[in-house]
PDB file of N, CA and C in Angstrom:
ATOM      1  N   MET A1120     -82.201  13.476  -5.468  1.00 50.00           N
ATOM      2  CA  MET A1120     -83.563  13.819  -5.736  1.00 50.00           C
ATOM      3  C   MET A1120     -84.001  14.955  -4.897  1.00 50.00           C
ATOM      4  N   ALA A1121     -83.734  14.864  -3.556  1.00 52.00           N
ATOM      5  CA  ALA A1121     -84.093  15.918  -2.596  1.00 52.00           C
ATOM      6  C   ALA A1121     -83.463  17.161  -2.891  1.00 52.00           C
ATOM      7  N   MET A1122     -82.132  17.081  -3.327  1.00 54.00           N
ATOM      8  CA  MET A1122     -81.447  18.324  -3.693  1.00 54.00           C
ATOM      9  C   MET A1122     -82.236  19.044  -4.825  1.00 54.00           C
ATOM     10  N   ARG A1123     -82.556  18.293  -5.939  1.00 57.00           N
ATOM     11  CA  ARG A1123     -83.162  18.963  -7.087  1.00 57.00           C
ATOM     12  C   ARG A1123     -84.510  19.558  -6.697  1.00 57.00           C
ATOM     13  N   ALA A1124     -85.182  18.820  -5.758  1.00 54.00           N
ATOM     14  CA  ALA A1124     -86.571  19.277  -5.324  1.00 54.00           C
ATOM     15  C   ALA A1124     -86.409  20.452  -4.407  1.00 54.00           C
ATOM     16  N   GLY A1125     -85.208  20.934  -4.018  1.00 64.00           N
ATOM     17  CA  GLY A1125     -85.112  22.088  -3.121  1.00 64.00           C
ATOM     18  C   GLY A1125     -85.444  21.750  -1.716  1.00 64.00           C
ATOM     19  N   LYS A1126     -85.307  20.490  -1.332  1.00 79.00           N
ATOM     20  CA  LYS A1126     -85.657  20.190   0.064  1.00 79.00           C
ATOM     21  C   LYS A1126     -84.428  19.788   0.958  1.00 79.00           C
ATOM     22  N   LEU A1127     -83.244  20.232   0.556  1.00 90.00           N
ATOM     23  CA  LEU A1127     -82.081  20.076   1.396  1.00 90.00           C
ATOM     24  C   LEU A1127     -81.584  21.474   1.803  1.00 90.00           C
ATOM     25  N   VAL A1128     -80.983  21.522   2.930  1.00 92.00           N
ATOM     26  CA  VAL A1128     -80.250  22.686   3.498  1.00 92.00           C
ATOM     27  C   VAL A1128     -78.871  22.233   3.837  1.00 92.00           C
ATOM     28  N   THR A1129     -77.827  22.983   3.418  1.00 92.00           N
ATOM     29  CA  THR A1129     -76.442  22.576   3.802  1.00 92.00           C
ATOM     30  C   THR A1129     -75.740  23.658   4.497  1.00 92.00           C
ATOM     31  N   GLY A1130     -74.801  23.405   5.226  1.00 90.00           N
ATOM     32  CA  GLY A1130     -73.984  24.423   6.038  1.00 90.00           C
ATOM     33  C   GLY A1130     -74.538  24.464   7.501  1.00 90.00           C
ATOM     34  N   GLU A1131     -73.606  24.535   8.424  1.00 93.00           N
ATOM     35  CA  GLU A1131     -73.958  24.512   9.749  1.00 93.00           C
ATOM     36  C   GLU A1131     -75.030  25.479  10.275  1.00 93.00           C
ATOM     37  N   GLU A1132     -74.848  26.738  10.008  1.00 95.00           N
ATOM     38  CA  GLU A1132     -75.703  27.819  10.457  1.00 95.00           C
ATOM     39  C   GLU A1132     -77.065  27.682   9.747  1.00 95.00           C
ATOM     40  N   SER A1133     -77.137  27.275   8.450  1.00 95.00           N
ATOM     41  CA  SER A1133     -78.424  27.121   7.733  1.00 95.00           C
ATOM     42  C   SER A1133     -79.163  25.829   8.349  1.00 95.00           C
ATOM     43  N   VAL A1134     -78.426  24.859   8.569  1.00 96.00           N
ATOM     44  CA  VAL A1134     -79.051  23.677   9.055  1.00 96.00           C
ATOM     45  C   VAL A1134     -79.691  23.934  10.426  1.00 96.00           C
ATOM     46  N   ILE A1135     -78.978  24.576  11.389  1.00 96.00           N
ATOM     47  CA  ILE A1135     -79.355  25.030  12.719  1.00 96.00           C
ATOM     48  C   ILE A1135     -80.562  25.883  12.515  1.00 96.00           C
ATOM     49  N   ASP A1136     -80.587  26.868  11.750  1.00 97.00           N
ATOM     50  CA  ASP A1136     -81.717  27.733  11.322  1.00 97.00           C
ATOM     51  C   ASP A1136     -82.991  26.869  10.939  1.00 97.00           C
ATOM     52  N   SER A1137     -82.736  25.947  10.152  1.00 96.00           N
ATOM     53  CA  SER A1137     -83.903  25.179   9.629  1.00 96.00           C
ATOM     54  C   SER A1137     -84.517  24.164  10.792  1.00 96.00           C
ATOM     55  N   VAL A1138     -83.604  23.842  11.670  1.00 97.00           N
ATOM     56  CA  VAL A1138     -84.078  23.050  12.953  1.00 97.00           C
ATOM     57  C   VAL A1138     -84.892  23.973  13.797  1.00 97.00           C
ATOM     58  N   ARG A1139     -84.445  25.131  13.988  1.00 97.00           N
ATOM     59  CA  ARG A1139     -85.136  26.062  14.889  1.00 97.00           C
ATOM     60  C   ARG A1139     -86.547  26.465  14.228  1.00 97.00           C
ATOM     61  N   LYS A1140     -86.494  26.609  12.953  1.00 96.00           N
ATOM     62  CA  LYS A1140     -87.983  26.852  12.352  1.00 96.00           C
ATOM     63  C   LYS A1140     -88.790  25.767  12.162  1.00 96.00           C
ATOM     64  N   GLY A1141     -88.394  24.561  12.550  1.00 96.00           N
ATOM     65  CA  GLY A1141     -89.170  23.396  12.400  1.00 96.00           C
ATOM     66  C   GLY A1141     -89.270  22.918  10.961  1.00 96.00           C
ATOM     67  N   GLU A1142     -88.418  23.295  10.101  1.00 95.00           N
ATOM     68  CA  GLU A1142     -88.369  22.765   8.781  1.00 95.00           C
ATOM     69  C   GLU A1142     -87.677  21.488   8.563  1.00 95.00           C
ATOM     70  N   ALA A1143     -86.608  21.305   9.388  1.00 95.00           N
ATOM     71  CA  ALA A1143     -85.789  20.091   9.296  1.00 95.00           C
ATOM     72  C   ALA A1143     -86.544  18.866   9.686  1.00 95.00           C
ATOM     73  N   LYS A1144     -86.532  17.740   9.044  1.00 95.00           N
ATOM     74  CA  LYS A1144     -87.173  16.462   9.355  1.00 95.00           C
ATOM     75  C   LYS A1144     -86.076  15.559   9.734  1.00 95.00           C
ATOM     76  N   LEU A1145     -84.829  15.737   9.272  1.00 94.00           N
ATOM     77  CA  LEU A1145     -83.742  14.807   9.444  1.00 94.00           C
ATOM     78  C   LEU A1145     -82.541  15.638   9.259  1.00 94.00           C
ATOM     79  N   VAL A1146     -81.450  15.412  10.034  1.00 95.00           N
ATOM     80  CA  VAL A1146     -80.179  16.077   9.887  1.00 95.00           C
ATOM     81  C   VAL A1146     -79.165  15.023   9.808  1.00 95.00           C
ATOM     82  N   ILE A1147     -78.223  15.144   8.837  1.00 94.00           N
ATOM     83  CA  ILE A1147     -77.231  14.223   8.558  1.00 94.00           C
ATOM     84  C   ILE A1147     -75.847  14.937   8.811  1.00 94.00           C
ATOM     85  N   ILE A1148     -74.967  14.317   9.641  1.00 95.00           N
ATOM     86  CA  ILE A1148     -73.719  14.963   9.971  1.00 95.00           C
ATOM     87  C   ILE A1148     -72.585  13.990   9.437  1.00 95.00           C
ATOM     88  N   ALA A1149     -71.627  14.517   8.870  1.00 95.00           N
ATOM     89  CA  ALA A1149     -70.442  13.774   8.483  1.00 95.00           C
ATOM     90  C   ALA A1149     -69.818  13.026   9.667  1.00 95.00           C
ATOM     91  N   GLU A1150     -69.285  11.836   9.506  1.00 94.00           N
ATOM     92  CA  GLU A1150     -68.624  11.180  10.542  1.00 94.00           C
ATOM     93  C   GLU A1150     -67.292  11.928  11.003  1.00 94.00           C
ATOM     94  N   ASP A1151     -66.777  12.542   9.959  1.00 95.00           N
ATOM     95  CA  ASP A1151     -65.469  13.369  10.312  1.00 95.00           C
ATOM     96  C   ASP A1151     -65.704  14.800  10.716  1.00 95.00           C
ATOM     97  N   ALA A1152     -66.932  15.033  11.118  1.00 95.00           N
ATOM     98  CA  ALA A1152     -67.165  16.598  11.585  1.00 95.00           C
ATOM     99  C   ALA A1152     -66.454  16.717  12.801  1.00 95.00           C
ATOM    100  N   ALA A1153     -66.190  17.963  13.140  1.00 95.00           N
ATOM    101  CA  ALA A1153     -65.397  18.455  14.220  1.00 95.00           C
ATOM    102  C   ALA A1153     -66.298  18.121  15.484  1.00 95.00           C
ATOM    103  N   VAL A1154     -65.759  17.717  16.545  1.00 96.00           N
ATOM    104  CA  VAL A1154     -66.619  17.395  17.746  1.00 96.00           C
ATOM    105  C   VAL A1154     -67.437  18.585  18.230  1.00 96.00           C
ATOM    106  N   ASN A1155     -66.980  19.766  18.157  1.00 96.00           N
ATOM    107  CA  ASN A1155     -67.710  20.908  18.469  1.00 96.00           C
ATOM    108  C   ASN A1155     -68.984  21.096  17.506  1.00 96.00           C
ATOM    109  N   THR A1156     -68.782  20.831  16.220  1.00 95.00           N
ATOM    110  CA  THR A1156     -69.757  20.961  15.236  1.00 95.00           C
ATOM    111  C   THR A1156     -70.857  19.939  15.498  1.00 95.00           C
ATOM    112  N   TYR A1157     -70.389  18.660  15.714  1.00 96.00           N
ATOM    113  CA  TYR A1157     -71.462  17.663  15.990  1.00 96.00           C
ATOM    114  C   TYR A1157     -72.185  17.958  17.273  1.00 96.00           C
ATOM    115  N   LYS A1158     -71.507  18.414  18.270  1.00 96.00           N
ATOM    116  CA  LYS A1158     -72.236  18.621  19.547  1.00 96.00           C
ATOM    117  C   LYS A1158     -73.272  19.871  19.406  1.00 96.00           C
ATOM    118  N   LYS A1159     -72.758  20.925  18.694  1.00 96.00           N
ATOM    119  CA  LYS A1159     -73.709  22.066  18.458  1.00 96.00           C
ATOM    120  C   LYS A1159     -74.957  21.766  17.712  1.00 96.00           C
ATOM    121  N   VAL A1160     -74.725  20.946  16.611  1.00 96.00           N
ATOM    122  CA  VAL A1160     -75.895  20.747  15.733  1.00 96.00           C
ATOM    123  C   VAL A1160     -76.722  19.521  16.407  1.00 96.00           C
ATOM    124  N   SER A1161     -76.125  18.566  17.023  1.00 96.00           N
ATOM    125  CA  SER A1161     -76.873  17.412  17.702  1.00 96.00           C
ATOM    126  C   SER A1161     -77.718  18.021  18.891  1.00 96.00           C
ATOM    127  N   ASP A1162     -77.130  18.843  19.589  1.00 96.00           N
ATOM    128  CA  ASP A1162     -77.856  19.433  20.802  1.00 96.00           C
ATOM    129  C   ASP A1162     -79.067  20.199  20.333  1.00 96.00           C
ATOM    130  N   LYS A1163     -78.916  20.950  19.195  1.00 96.00           N
ATOM    131  CA  LYS A1163     -80.045  21.737  18.694  1.00 96.00           C
ATOM    132  C   LYS A1163     -81.124  20.860  18.204  1.00 96.00           C
ATOM    133  N   CYS A1164     -80.709  19.720  17.634  1.00 96.00           N
ATOM    134  CA  CYS A1164     -81.750  18.840  17.000  1.00 96.00           C
ATOM    135  C   CYS A1164     -82.382  18.093  18.219  1.00 96.00           C
ATOM    136  N   LEU A1165     -81.705  17.819  19.183  1.00 96.00           N
ATOM    137  CA  LEU A1165     -82.257  17.124  20.419  1.00 96.00           C
ATOM    138  C   LEU A1165     -83.299  18.075  21.045  1.00 96.00           C
ATOM    139  N   THR A1166     -82.930  19.318  21.267  1.00 96.00           N
ATOM    140  CA  THR A1166     -83.959  20.291  21.800  1.00 96.00           C
ATOM    141  C   THR A1166     -85.169  20.392  20.929  1.00 96.00           C
ATOM    142  N   PHE A1167     -85.003  20.380  19.644  1.00 97.00           N
ATOM    143  CA  PHE A1167     -86.217  20.559  18.746  1.00 97.00           C
ATOM    144  C   PHE A1167     -86.820  19.220  18.194  1.00 97.00           C
ATOM    145  N   GLY A1168     -86.331  18.068  18.680  1.00 96.00           N
ATOM    146  CA  GLY A1168     -86.887  16.845  18.363  1.00 96.00           C
ATOM    147  C   GLY A1168     -86.702  16.340  16.816  1.00 96.00           C
ATOM    148  N   VAL A1169     -85.404  16.751  16.381  1.00 96.00           N
ATOM    149  CA  VAL A1169     -85.062  16.309  15.034  1.00 96.00           C
ATOM    150  C   VAL A1169     -84.187  15.061  15.039  1.00 96.00           C
ATOM    151  N   LYS A1170     -84.373  14.118  14.260  1.00 93.00           N
ATOM    152  CA  LYS A1170     -83.546  12.893  14.321  1.00 93.00           C
ATOM    153  C   LYS A1170     -82.260  13.259  13.527  1.00 93.00           C
ATOM    154  N   VAL A1171     -81.077  12.885  14.211  1.00 94.00           N
ATOM    155  CA  VAL A1171     -79.795  12.974  13.582  1.00 94.00           C
ATOM    156  C   VAL A1171     -79.160  11.725  13.457  1.00 94.00           C
ATOM    157  N   VAL A1172     -78.449  11.627  12.200  1.00 91.00           N
ATOM    158  CA  VAL A1172     -77.676  10.492  11.866  1.00 91.00           C
ATOM    159  C   VAL A1172     -76.283  10.933  11.382  1.00 91.00           C
ATOM    160  N   GLN A1173     -75.314  10.087  11.531  1.00 91.00           N
ATOM    161  CA  GLN A1173     -73.898  10.337  11.007  1.00 91.00           C
ATOM    162  C   GLN A1173     -73.792   9.403   9.690  1.00 91.00           C
ATOM    163  N   TYR A1174     -73.157  10.026   8.703  1.00 87.00           N
ATOM    164  CA  TYR A1174     -73.026   9.262   7.518  1.00 87.00           C
ATOM    165  C   TYR A1174     -71.631   9.707   6.871  1.00 87.00           C
ATOM    166  N   GLY A1175     -70.840   8.750   6.534  1.00 88.00           N
ATOM    167  CA  GLY A1175     -69.662   8.899   5.797  1.00 88.00           C
ATOM    168  C   GLY A1175     -68.779  10.114   6.010  1.00 88.00           C
ATOM    169  N   SER A1176     -67.727  10.362   5.187  1.00 93.00           N
ATOM    170  CA  SER A1176     -66.888  11.504   5.386  1.00 93.00           C
ATOM    171  C   SER A1176     -67.679  12.783   4.743  1.00 93.00           C
ATOM    172  N   ARG A1177     -67.018  13.935   5.050  1.00 93.00           N
ATOM    173  CA  ARG A1177     -67.584  15.105   4.326  1.00 93.00           C
ATOM    174  C   ARG A1177     -67.563  15.081   2.952  1.00 93.00           C
ATOM    175  N   GLU A1178     -66.532  14.408   2.308  1.00 93.00           N
ATOM    176  CA  GLU A1178     -66.446  14.448   0.843  1.00 93.00           C
ATOM    177  C   GLU A1178     -67.520  13.490   0.388  1.00 93.00           C
ATOM    178  N   ARG A1179     -67.762  12.345   0.989  1.00 91.00           N
ATOM    179  CA  ARG A1179     -68.809  11.406   0.587  1.00 91.00           C
ATOM    180  C   ARG A1179     -70.160  11.990   0.786  1.00 91.00           C
ATOM    181  N   LEU A1180     -70.430  12.700   1.836  1.00 89.00           N
ATOM    182  CA  LEU A1180     -71.701  13.375   2.064  1.00 89.00           C
ATOM    183  C   LEU A1180     -71.986  14.492   0.975  1.00 89.00           C
ATOM    184  N   GLY A1181     -70.981  15.222   0.595  1.00 89.00           N
ATOM    185  CA  GLY A1181     -71.198  16.258  -0.348  1.00 89.00           C
ATOM    186  C   GLY A1181     -71.360  15.597  -1.819  1.00 89.00           C
ATOM    187  N   ALA A1182     -70.638  14.523  -2.085  1.00 88.00           N
ATOM    188  CA  ALA A1182     -70.766  13.798  -3.465  1.00 88.00           C
ATOM    189  C   ALA A1182     -72.179  13.134  -3.442  1.00 88.00           C
ATOM    190  N   SER A1183     -72.746  12.781  -2.424  1.00 84.00           N
ATOM    191  CA  SER A1183     -74.133  12.158  -2.310  1.00 84.00           C
ATOM    192  C   SER A1183     -75.151  13.222  -2.850  1.00 84.00           C
ATOM    193  N   ILE A1184     -74.892  14.405  -2.682  1.00 85.00           N
ATOM    194  CA  ILE A1184     -75.841  15.417  -3.126  1.00 85.00           C
ATOM    195  C   ILE A1184     -75.340  16.273  -4.390  1.00 85.00           C
ATOM    196  N   GLY A1185     -74.311  15.809  -4.884  1.00 85.00           N
ATOM    197  CA  GLY A1185     -73.645  16.399  -6.145  1.00 85.00           C
ATOM    198  C   GLY A1185     -73.027  17.714  -5.821  1.00 85.00           C
ATOM    199  N   LYS A1186     -72.474  17.886  -4.749  1.00 87.00           N
ATOM    200  CA  LYS A1186     -71.728  19.085  -4.211  1.00 87.00           C
ATOM    201  C   LYS A1186     -70.319  18.744  -3.840  1.00 87.00           C
ATOM    202  N   GLU A1187     -69.652  19.920  -3.466  1.00 89.00           N
ATOM    203  CA  GLU A1187     -68.327  19.624  -2.755  1.00 89.00           C
ATOM    204  C   GLU A1187     -68.600  19.126  -1.376  1.00 89.00           C
ATOM    205  N   SER A1188     -67.551  18.933  -0.618  1.00 92.00           N
ATOM    206  CA  SER A1188     -67.656  18.330   0.764  1.00 92.00           C
ATOM    207  C   SER A1188     -68.636  19.148   1.534  1.00 92.00           C
ATOM    208  N   ARG A1189     -69.401  18.452   2.332  1.00 92.00           N
ATOM    209  CA  ARG A1189     -70.438  19.018   3.306  1.00 92.00           C
ATOM    210  C   ARG A1189     -70.391  18.254   4.559  1.00 92.00           C
ATOM    211  N   VAL A1190     -70.439  19.013   5.597  1.00 95.00           N
ATOM    212  CA  VAL A1190     -70.395  18.501   6.959  1.00 95.00           C
ATOM    213  C   VAL A1190     -71.774  18.233   7.566  1.00 95.00           C
ATOM    214  N   THR A1191     -72.672  19.139   7.237  1.00 95.00           N
ATOM    215  CA  THR A1191     -74.170  18.908   7.769  1.00 95.00           C
ATOM    216  C   THR A1191     -75.114  19.239   6.621  1.00 95.00           C
ATOM    217  N   ILE A1192     -76.208  18.290   6.708  1.00 94.00           N
ATOM    218  CA  ILE A1192     -77.212  18.452   5.634  1.00 94.00           C
ATOM    219  C   ILE A1192     -78.608  18.394   6.541  1.00 94.00           C
ATOM    220  N   ALA A1193     -79.560  19.248   6.203  1.00 95.00           N
ATOM    221  CA  ALA A1193     -80.847  18.977   6.797  1.00 95.00           C
ATOM    222  C   ALA A1193     -81.788  18.563   5.645  1.00 95.00           C
ATOM    223  N   VAL A1194     -82.704  17.607   5.855  1.00 93.00           N
ATOM    224  CA  VAL A1194     -83.781  17.302   4.884  1.00 93.00           C
ATOM    225  C   VAL A1194     -85.005  17.951   5.335  1.00 93.00           C
ATOM    226  N   ALA A1195     -85.655  18.690   4.404  1.00 92.00           N
ATOM    227  CA  ALA A1195     -86.777  19.419   4.877  1.00 92.00           C
ATOM    228  C   ALA A1195     -88.109  18.882   4.229  1.00 92.00           C
ATOM    229  N   ASP A1196     -88.074  17.567   4.014  1.00 89.00           N
ATOM    230  CA  ASP A1196     -89.217  16.944   3.461  1.00 89.00           C
ATOM    231  C   ASP A1196     -89.458  15.599   4.213  1.00 89.00           C
ATOM    232  N   SER A1197     -90.717  15.315   4.696  1.00 89.00           N
ATOM    233  CA  SER A1197     -90.927  14.235   5.547  1.00 89.00           C
ATOM    234  C   SER A1197     -90.757  12.901   4.722  1.00 89.00           C
ATOM    235  N   GLY A1198     -91.165  12.920   3.454  1.00 88.00           N
ATOM    236  CA  GLY A1198     -91.042  11.676   2.647  1.00 88.00           C
ATOM    237  C   GLY A1198     -89.600  11.395   2.444  1.00 88.00           C
ATOM    238  N   PHE A1199     -88.866  12.362   1.960  1.00 86.00           N
ATOM    239  CA  PHE A1199     -87.425  12.114   1.735  1.00 86.00           C
ATOM    240  C   PHE A1199     -86.690  11.756   2.907  1.00 86.00           C
ATOM    241  N   ALA A1200     -86.979  12.428   4.156  1.00 89.00           N
ATOM    242  CA  ALA A1200     -86.346  12.056   5.326  1.00 89.00           C
ATOM    243  C   ALA A1200     -86.622  10.563   5.758  1.00 89.00           C
ATOM    244  N   LYS A1201     -87.879  10.140   5.639  1.00 88.00           N
ATOM    245  CA  LYS A1201     -88.342   8.835   5.930  1.00 88.00           C
ATOM    246  C   LYS A1201     -87.477   7.813   5.045  1.00 88.00           C
ATOM    247  N   MET A1202     -87.369   8.123   3.687  1.00 86.00           N
ATOM    248  CA  MET A1202     -86.717   7.271   2.854  1.00 86.00           C
ATOM    249  C   MET A1202     -85.200   7.158   3.220  1.00 86.00           C
ATOM    250  N   LEU A1203     -84.683   8.332   3.451  1.00 82.00           N
ATOM    251  CA  LEU A1203     -83.222   8.314   3.876  1.00 82.00           C
ATOM    252  C   LEU A1203     -82.935   7.577   5.138  1.00 82.00           C
ATOM    253  N   ARG A1204     -83.734   7.691   6.148  1.00 83.00           N
ATOM    254  CA  ARG A1204     -83.574   7.077   7.414  1.00 83.00           C
ATOM    255  C   ARG A1204     -83.573   5.553   7.124  1.00 83.00           C
ATOM    256  N   LYS A1205     -84.578   5.136   6.419  1.00 84.00           N
ATOM    257  CA  LYS A1205     -84.712   3.712   6.107  1.00 84.00           C
ATOM    258  C   LYS A1205     -83.472   3.223   5.464  1.00 84.00           C
ATOM    259  N   SER A1206     -83.033   3.859   4.435  1.00 82.00           N
ATOM    260  CA  SER A1206     -81.800   3.572   3.608  1.00 82.00           C
ATOM    261  C   SER A1206     -80.612   3.514   4.388  1.00 82.00           C
ATOM    262  N   LEU A1207     -80.451   4.437   5.333  1.00 75.00           N
ATOM    263  CA  LEU A1207     -79.245   4.508   6.163  1.00 75.00           C
ATOM    264  C   LEU A1207     -79.311   3.419   7.266  1.00 75.00           C
ATOM    265  N   GLU A1208     -80.528   3.076   7.809  1.00 74.00           N
ATOM    266  CA  GLU A1208     -80.681   1.974   8.680  1.00 74.00           C
ATOM    267  C   GLU A1208     -80.281   0.649   8.110  1.00 74.00           C
ATOM    268  N   ASN A1209     -80.764   0.422   6.882  1.00 71.00           N
ATOM    269  CA  ASN A1209     -80.438  -0.767   6.099  1.00 71.00           C
ATOM    270  C   ASN A1209     -79.014  -0.865   5.794  1.00 71.00           C
ATOM    271  N   ARG A1210     -78.316   0.212   5.466  1.00 63.00           N
ATOM    272  CA  ARG A1210     -76.900   0.197   5.229  1.00 63.00           C
ATOM    273  C   ARG A1210     -76.099  -0.310   6.509  1.00 63.00           C
ATOM    274  N   THR A1211     -76.501   0.264   7.604  1.00 50.00           N
ATOM    275  CA  THR A1211     -75.857  -0.110   8.884  1.00 50.00           C
ATOM    276  C   THR A1211     -76.090  -1.646   9.208  1.00 50.00           C
ATOM    277  N   GLU A1212     -77.179  -2.118   8.942  1.00 44.00           N
ATOM    278  CA  GLU A1212     -77.482  -3.643   9.079  1.00 44.00           C
ATOM    279  C   GLU A1212     -76.542  -4.422   8.275  1.00 44.00           C
ATOM    280  N   VAL A1213     -76.416  -4.014   6.995  1.00 38.00           N
ATOM    281  CA  VAL A1213     -75.594  -4.758   6.170  1.00 38.00           C
ATOM    282  C   VAL A1213     -74.153  -4.697   6.575  1.00 38.00           C
ATOM    283  N   GLU A1214     -73.684  -3.440   6.951  1.00 44.00           N
ATOM    284  CA  GLU A1214     -72.245  -3.435   7.394  1.00 44.00           C
ATOM    285  C   GLU A1214     -72.018  -4.207   8.729  1.00 44.00           C
ATOM    286  N   ASP A1215     -72.966  -4.257   9.585  1.00 37.00           N
ATOM    287  CA  ASP A1215     -72.817  -5.076  10.782  1.00 37.00           C
ATOM    288  C   ASP A1215     -72.681  -6.592  10.452  1.00 37.00           C
ATOM    289  N   ILE A1216     -73.344  -6.980   9.429  1.00 32.00           N
ATOM    290  CA  ILE A1216     -73.079  -8.380   9.069  1.00 32.00           C
ATOM    291  C   ILE A1216     -71.889  -8.801   8.579  1.00 32.00           C
ATOM    292  N   GLY A1217     -71.286  -7.861   7.711  1.00 35.00           N
ATOM    293  CA  GLY A1217     -69.804  -8.032   7.208  1.00 35.00           C
ATOM    294  C   GLY A1217     -68.860  -7.934   8.185  1.00 35.00           C
TER     295      GLY A1217
END
C-alpha cells in the first residue's frame, strides 16, 4: 500500500537522503545487509532520530513491496510507519513464543 501511495524510498543513498531531509519516519534494513551498510544507515538514523528495524532477507524485503531484492527501505508517511512498526513488533512477539 505504501509503495503504491509513493511513500517508500529504496536504495541506500536515497534512504539516507530522506533521513537527512526529515522525510523518513521509519527505516527498514534487511537482516542480510552488509555490516558497513547497516552501520552507515543506522548511524544516520540515530543522528536524525529515525527508528530503524531489521526485517527478513533482501529478497523478502523486496518482495514485500513488489520489487526485486532491496536492502534498505524508508517509509515517508507517519501512518504507514506506525502500522509497520506495530506489525513488525507483533511478528517478533509471535516468533519469540515459538
